[in-house]
Coordinates of C-alpha atoms in Angstrom, one line a residue:
M1 CA 120.5 95.6 70.9
K2 CA 121.9 98.3 73.2
W3 CA 120.6 101.8 73.0
Q4 CA 123.1 104.6 73.6
L5 CA 123.0 105.8 77.2
T6 CA 123.2 109.5 78.0
P7 CA 126.6 110.5 79.4
I8 CA 125.2 111.0 82.9
A9 CA 123.4 107.6 82.9
L10 CA 126.6 105.9 81.7
S11 CA 128.8 107.6 84.3
L12 CA 126.4 106.7 87.1
L13 CA 125.5 103.2 86.1
L14 CA 126.3 100.7 89.0
L15 CA 127.2 97.1 88.9
A16 CA 125.4 95.8 90.0
G17 CA 100.0 89.0 93.9
C18 CA 99.1 85.5 92.9
G19 CA 96.4 84.7 90.3
E20 CA 95.9 82.8 87.1
S21 CA 98.2 83.0 84.1
G22 CA 96.7 84.7 81.0
S23 CA 97.5 86.9 78.0
S24 CA 97.4 90.6 78.6
E25 CA 94.1 92.2 77.4
A26 CA 94.8 95.7 76.3
G27 CA 91.9 98.2 76.2
P28 CA 90.9 100.2 73.2
D29 CA 93.3 103.0 74.0
Y30 CA 96.3 100.7 74.7
G31 CA 99.7 102.2 73.8
S32 CA 98.1 105.2 72.1
G33 CA 97.9 107.9 74.7
G34 CA 94.3 108.4 73.5
G35 CA 93.5 105.8 70.8
S36 CA 95.2 107.3 67.8
N37 CA 98.0 104.8 67.7
P38 CA 96.7 101.2 68.2
P39 CA 99.1 98.5 69.0
P40 CA 100.8 96.7 66.2
T41 CA 99.9 93.1 65.5
P42 CA 102.9 90.8 66.1
T43 CA 104.0 88.9 63.0
P44 CA 105.7 85.8 64.2
G45 CA 108.3 84.4 61.8
E46 CA 110.0 87.6 60.8
F47 CA 112.0 88.4 63.9
D48 CA 114.6 85.7 64.8
Q49 CA 113.3 84.8 68.2
A50 CA 115.9 82.0 68.4
E51 CA 118.7 84.5 68.2
L52 CA 117.1 86.5 71.0
V53 CA 116.9 83.5 73.2
A54 CA 120.5 82.3 72.5
N55 CA 121.9 85.8 73.1
L56 CA 120.1 86.3 76.4
V57 CA 121.0 82.8 77.6
D58 CA 124.7 82.9 76.5
N59 CA 125.6 86.5 77.0
V60 CA 123.3 87.8 79.8
I61 CA 122.0 85.1 82.1
T62 CA 124.8 82.5 82.1
P63 CA 127.5 85.1 82.8
T64 CA 125.5 86.5 85.7
F65 CA 125.2 83.1 87.3
T66 CA 128.9 82.3 86.7
S67 CA 130.0 85.6 88.2
A68 CA 127.9 84.9 91.3
Q69 CA 129.5 81.6 91.8
Q70 CA 133.0 83.0 91.4
L71 CA 132.3 85.7 94.0
A72 CA 130.9 83.2 96.4
A73 CA 134.2 81.3 96.0
E74 CA 136.0 84.5 97.0
L75 CA 133.9 84.9 100.1
T76 CA 135.1 81.6 101.7
P77 CA 138.8 82.6 102.1
S78 CA 137.8 86.1 103.1
L79 CA 135.7 84.7 106.0
A80 CA 138.5 82.4 107.0
Q81 CA 140.8 85.3 107.4
Y82 CA 138.2 87.2 109.4
C83 CA 137.7 84.2 111.7
Q84 CA 141.4 83.8 112.2
A85 CA 141.8 87.5 113.1
L86 CA 139.0 87.1 115.7
S87 CA 140.4 83.9 117.2
S88 CA 143.8 85.5 117.6
G89 CA 142.3 88.2 119.8
G90 CA 143.7 91.1 117.7
D91 CA 142.0 93.8 115.7
A92 CA 139.7 92.0 113.3
S93 CA 138.1 95.2 111.8
A94 CA 140.2 95.1 108.6
A95 CA 139.5 91.5 107.9
G96 CA 135.9 91.9 108.8
G97 CA 135.6 94.9 106.4
D98 CA 137.1 92.8 103.6
A99 CA 134.5 90.0 104.2
Q100 CA 131.8 92.7 104.2
Q101 CA 133.0 94.1 100.9
T102 CA 133.2 90.6 99.3
W103 CA 129.6 90.0 100.5
L104 CA 128.5 93.3 99.0
A105 CA 130.0 92.4 95.6
L106 CA 128.3 89.0 95.7
M107 CA 125.0 90.5 96.7
A108 CA 125.2 93.1 93.9
Q109 CA 125.6 90.3 91.4
W110 CA 122.9 88.2 92.9
Q111 CA 120.5 91.2 92.7
Q112 CA 120.9 91.0 88.9
A113 CA 120.3 87.2 89.0
E114 CA 117.0 87.9 90.9
L115 CA 115.5 88.9 87.6
M116 CA 116.4 85.6 86.0
Q117 CA 114.2 83.3 88.1
I118 CA 113.4 80.8 85.4
G119 CA 114.2 77.1 85.0
P120 CA 116.1 75.9 88.1
L121 CA 115.4 79.2 89.9
G122 CA 111.7 79.3 89.0
S123 CA 110.5 75.8 89.9
E124 CA 108.7 76.6 93.1
A125 CA 111.8 78.7 94.0
T126 CA 113.3 76.0 96.1
L127 CA 116.9 76.4 95.0
R128 CA 116.5 80.2 94.8
N129 CA 115.4 80.4 98.4
R130 CA 118.3 78.3 99.6
I131 CA 120.5 80.9 98.0
Y132 CA 118.5 83.9 99.1
S133 CA 115.2 83.7 101.0
Y134 CA 114.1 87.4 100.8
P135 CA 111.4 88.7 101.4
V136 CA 111.1 85.9 104.1
V137 CA 113.9 86.8 106.6
N138 CA 114.3 85.6 110.2
R139 CA 117.3 86.9 112.1
C140 CA 116.3 85.0 115.2
A141 CA 116.5 81.8 113.3
V142 CA 120.0 82.7 112.2
D143 CA 121.1 83.4 115.8
Q144 CA 119.6 80.1 116.9
D145 CA 121.7 78.3 114.3
V146 CA 124.8 80.0 115.4
A147 CA 124.4 78.3 118.7
F148 CA 123.3 75.0 117.2
F149 CA 126.3 75.0 114.9
E150 CA 128.7 75.8 117.7
A151 CA 127.2 73.0 119.8
G152 CA 127.5 70.6 116.8
N153 CA 124.0 69.2 117.3
I154 CA 120.3 69.9 117.6
N155 CA 118.5 67.9 120.2
G156 CA 121.1 65.2 120.0
N157 CA 121.2 65.1 116.2
P158 CA 124.3 66.2 114.3
Y159 CA 124.0 69.7 112.9
D160 CA 123.5 69.7 109.1
I161 CA 123.1 73.0 107.4
T162 CA 121.8 71.5 104.2
V163 CA 118.6 70.4 105.8
R164 CA 118.0 73.6 107.7
T165 CA 115.2 76.0 106.7
D166 CA 116.0 78.7 104.1
T167 CA 115.9 81.6 106.5
R168 CA 118.8 80.1 108.5
K169 CA 121.3 80.3 105.7
G170 CA 122.0 82.0 102.4
L171 CA 122.9 85.5 101.5
D172 CA 120.4 87.1 103.9
A173 CA 121.8 85.1 106.8
L174 CA 125.3 86.2 105.9
E175 CA 124.2 89.8 106.0
H176 CA 123.1 89.4 109.6
L177 CA 126.2 87.6 110.6
L178 CA 128.5 90.2 109.0
F179 CA 126.7 93.5 109.4
A180 CA 124.6 93.3 112.6
P181 CA 125.4 96.4 114.6
D182 CA 126.1 94.3 117.7
A183 CA 126.5 90.7 118.8
D184 CA 123.2 90.4 120.7
H185 CA 120.6 87.9 119.5
R186 CA 117.4 89.1 117.8
C187 CA 115.1 86.6 119.5
P188 CA 112.2 86.9 122.0
D189 CA 113.2 85.5 125.4
N190 CA 111.4 82.2 124.9
L191 CA 113.4 81.5 121.7
A192 CA 116.8 83.0 122.5
P193 CA 119.9 80.9 122.6
A194 CA 120.6 80.2 126.3
G195 CA 122.9 82.7 127.9
W196 CA 123.9 84.2 124.6
N197 CA 123.9 87.9 125.5
A198 CA 125.8 87.2 128.7
R199 CA 128.8 85.8 126.9
P200 CA 131.9 87.9 126.1
E201 CA 131.4 89.9 122.9
A202 CA 134.5 88.6 121.2
E203 CA 133.4 85.1 121.8
R204 CA 130.0 85.8 120.2
W205 CA 131.5 87.4 117.1
L206 CA 133.8 84.4 116.6
A207 CA 130.9 82.0 116.9
R208 CA 129.0 84.1 114.3
C209 CA 132.0 84.1 112.0
Q210 CA 132.5 80.4 112.2
F211 CA 128.9 79.8 111.4
A212 CA 129.2 82.2 108.5
E213 CA 131.9 80.0 107.1
A214 CA 129.5 77.1 107.0
V215 CA 126.8 79.3 105.5
A216 CA 129.2 80.4 102.8
A217 CA 130.2 76.9 101.9
D218 CA 126.5 75.9 101.6
L219 CA 125.9 78.9 99.5
E220 CA 128.8 78.1 97.2
A221 CA 127.5 74.5 96.8
N222 CA 124.0 75.8 95.9
L223 CA 125.4 78.2 93.3
A224 CA 127.4 75.3 91.8
L225 CA 124.2 73.3 91.7
L226 CA 122.5 76.2 89.9
Q227 CA 125.2 76.3 87.3
Q228 CA 124.8 72.6 86.7
Q229 CA 121.0 72.7 86.4
W230 CA 121.1 75.9 84.4
A231 CA 123.4 74.4 81.8
S232 CA 120.7 71.7 81.1
Y233 CA 117.8 74.2 81.1
A234 CA 119.7 76.6 78.8
E235 CA 119.9 73.9 76.2
Q236 CA 116.2 73.4 76.5
L237 CA 115.6 77.1 75.8
K238 CA 118.0 77.2 72.9
S239 CA 116.5 74.1 71.3
A240 CA 112.9 75.3 71.6
G241 CA 110.7 73.8 68.9
E242 CA 113.1 70.9 68.3
P243 CA 112.5 67.3 69.3
G244 CA 113.4 66.8 73.0
S245 CA 112.9 70.3 74.1
E246 CA 110.2 71.1 76.7
F247 CA 109.3 74.1 74.7
S248 CA 107.0 73.4 71.7
D249 CA 108.1 76.5 69.9
V250 CA 110.6 79.3 70.4
H251 CA 108.0 81.8 71.4
Q252 CA 107.4 79.8 74.5
A253 CA 111.1 80.1 75.3
V254 CA 110.9 83.9 74.8
N255 CA 107.9 84.0 77.1
A256 CA 109.7 82.0 79.8
I257 CA 112.6 84.5 79.8
S258 CA 110.2 87.4 79.9
D259 CA 108.6 86.1 83.1
G260 CA 111.7 87.1 85.0
L261 CA 111.2 90.7 84.2
F262 CA 108.2 90.8 86.4
Y263 CA 110.3 90.7 89.5
L264 CA 110.7 94.4 89.0
D265 CA 107.0 94.8 89.8
G266 CA 106.2 92.6 92.7
L267 CA 109.5 92.7 94.5
T268 CA 111.4 95.8 93.5
K269 CA 108.5 98.2 93.3
D270 CA 106.2 96.8 95.9
A271 CA 108.3 95.0 98.5
K272 CA 111.6 96.9 98.4
L273 CA 110.2 100.4 98.0
G274 CA 106.4 100.3 98.6
V275 CA 106.4 98.5 102.0
P276 CA 109.0 100.8 103.6
L277 CA 107.2 103.9 102.2
Q278 CA 103.9 102.8 103.7
G279 CA 105.3 101.9 107.1
F280 CA 108.3 104.2 107.8
A281 CA 108.1 107.4 105.6
G282 CA 109.8 110.1 107.6
A283 CA 110.9 107.8 110.4
C284 CA 113.3 105.0 109.5
L285 CA 115.4 105.6 112.5
D286 CA 115.5 102.2 114.4
E287 CA 116.2 98.6 113.8
E288 CA 112.5 97.8 113.2
C289 CA 112.7 99.8 110.0
L290 CA 116.1 98.4 109.1
S291 CA 114.6 94.9 109.5
T292 CA 111.8 95.9 107.1
L293 CA 114.3 97.0 104.4
E294 CA 116.0 94.5 102.2
S295 CA 119.7 94.6 103.2
G296 CA 119.0 97.2 105.8
F297 CA 122.0 96.2 108.0
S298 CA 124.4 96.5 105.2
A299 CA 122.9 99.8 104.0
S300 CA 122.7 98.5 100.4
S301 CA 119.0 98.6 99.9
I302 CA 119.0 101.2 97.2
D303 CA 121.9 99.5 95.5
N304 CA 119.8 96.3 95.3
V305 CA 117.1 98.3 93.5
V306 CA 119.5 99.7 91.0
N307 CA 121.0 96.3 90.3
N308 CA 117.5 95.0 89.7
L309 CA 117.0 97.8 87.1
V310 CA 120.4 97.1 85.5
A311 CA 119.5 93.5 85.1
F312 CA 116.1 94.4 83.6
K313 CA 117.9 96.7 81.1
S314 CA 120.5 94.0 80.2
L315 CA 117.7 91.5 79.4
F316 CA 115.6 94.1 77.6
E317 CA 118.4 95.3 75.4
G318 CA 120.4 92.1 75.2
L319 CA 123.6 94.0 75.8
E320 CA 125.4 94.1 72.4
G321 CA 123.2 91.4 70.9
A322 CA 119.5 90.8 70.2
G323 CA 117.1 92.0 72.9
F324 CA 113.5 92.6 73.5
D325 CA 113.9 96.1 72.1
D326 CA 114.8 94.6 68.7
Y327 CA 111.8 92.4 68.9
L328 CA 109.6 95.5 69.6
N329 CA 111.2 97.3 66.6
D330 CA 110.4 94.3 64.4
V331 CA 106.7 94.2 65.3
G332 CA 106.4 97.9 64.6
N333 CA 106.6 99.5 68.1
P334 CA 110.0 101.2 68.3
E335 CA 108.5 104.0 70.3
L336 CA 107.8 101.6 73.1
A337 CA 111.3 100.2 73.0
Q338 CA 112.8 103.7 73.1
R339 CA 110.5 104.9 75.9
M340 CA 111.1 102.0 78.1
V341 CA 114.9 102.4 77.8
A342 CA 114.6 106.1 78.5
D343 CA 112.5 105.4 81.6
L344 CA 114.9 102.8 82.8
D345 CA 117.9 105.1 82.4
A346 CA 116.0 107.8 84.3
V347 CA 115.2 105.7 87.3
I348 CA 118.7 104.1 87.3
V349 CA 120.2 107.6 87.5
D350 CA 117.7 108.5 90.3
G351 CA 118.8 105.5 92.3
T352 CA 122.5 106.0 91.9
T353 CA 122.4 109.6 93.0
Y354 CA 120.9 108.9 96.5
P355 CA 122.7 111.1 99.1
G356 CA 122.8 108.2 101.5
P357 CA 121.3 104.7 102.3
L358 CA 117.6 104.1 101.8
S359 CA 116.9 104.4 105.5
Q360 CA 118.4 107.9 105.6
V361 CA 116.5 109.1 102.5
L362 CA 113.3 107.5 103.7
T363 CA 113.6 109.5 106.9
E364 CA 114.8 112.8 105.5
D365 CA 113.2 112.9 102.1
P366 CA 110.5 110.3 101.7
E367 CA 109.3 112.0 98.6
R368 CA 112.5 111.1 96.9
V369 CA 111.8 107.4 97.6
A370 CA 108.2 107.9 96.3
Q371 CA 109.7 109.4 93.2
T372 CA 111.9 106.3 92.7
Q373 CA 109.0 104.0 93.2
A374 CA 107.0 106.0 90.7
G375 CA 109.9 105.7 88.2
V376 CA 109.9 101.9 88.6
K377 CA 106.2 101.8 88.2
T378 CA 106.4 103.7 84.9
V379 CA 108.5 100.9 83.6
T380 CA 106.4 98.1 85.0
D381 CA 103.1 99.6 83.8
Q382 CA 104.5 99.5 80.3
L383 CA 105.8 96.0 80.9
K384 CA 102.4 94.6 82.0
V385 CA 100.4 96.0 79.2
D386 CA 102.1 97.5 76.2
F387 CA 105.1 95.2 76.2
I388 CA 103.1 92.0 76.7
S389 CA 100.5 92.9 74.1
S390 CA 103.0 94.0 71.5
L391 CA 104.9 90.7 71.6
A392 CA 101.8 88.5 72.2
L393 CA 103.3 87.2 75.4
E394 CA 101.5 85.8 78.5
L395 CA 101.7 87.2 81.9
P396 CA 103.4 85.0 84.6
P397 CA 101.0 83.6 87.2
T398 CA 102.2 86.1 89.8
A399 CA 101.3 89.1 87.6
A400 CA 98.0 88.0 86.1
G401 CA 95.2 90.1 87.6
D402 CA 97.6 92.6 89.2
N403 CA 96.8 96.1 88.0
D404 CA 98.8 98.1 90.6

């Protein structure tokens, strides 16, 4: 159930390690601040876990995937207009700007979906990576495929984007195609498309745009496939404990959904904030740093972080329906539920009030970025111990043994 946001949080709210799985083992002072308030023992059967699963599936996760697919469908005609403007030789800046804005809206929505990597998005991440391969990004590979697509073949074989590696397509490839500061390739000389940088700039931008159309069509197809596969998996979740479901009981389904929350730890906290802080604090002034940032070219890095947090909060509170906060209330730990919501609100406000893109703040005020990372860590520390222990859930394999 949704807790009331403070007025400032409401006004600023945006749209959007590998080990063995195991249960969290809390120490003797877990959740107490000193041992005087031991964790409650969950009492399965009192809280309606099936209601929690149904609400998160129907009112949080499914609408997120549906919205992403709808926004991808809007990107295709936007790119067509941009390519037409480029091919006519006129001013394509307005059409290009429209395509960029459509991509930004789609990326904002997908950043919320990133915390919902279960079922079709969680099985070895194959479908997810075709949609968005971050943190594995290769701009040179994208530039190579612009040339391959333009030629229509690779070593004599017809070009087929569906069989190309993940780093050559998807949302991250589209960012490079739409937001790169110039039309030059990003390849070492031995891998560069032959003669690319010597070609007229307008010709290169058109080739990029035409490849972007193919990438967008492939992305739309993969998002449609996600919808199809998710519909089946959603029924498995909602029928947990019934004959035919892959979940023997509803608590397993709750655990599966909770696994997605841990994206906030390994990706948001560590990869999106920690890695840039370690390598470029005070000096994010060049393309090397922008290439390290998620969505550095589009200057939407901190927006991605905020959308991750917004998605976490939606799953945690269940919007207007049953959420993990209600489950915590039921097992006797309302203090944890309220504290996690307050900490989420605080770091969301922090992220939405950045004076500029992450690259700028990382250069001018790296302590602010460190503060944001610390705010995210406050949430994930509670997630990995207090939350898991209170609800008798298991850590996902990627989080087991991670104490950072």
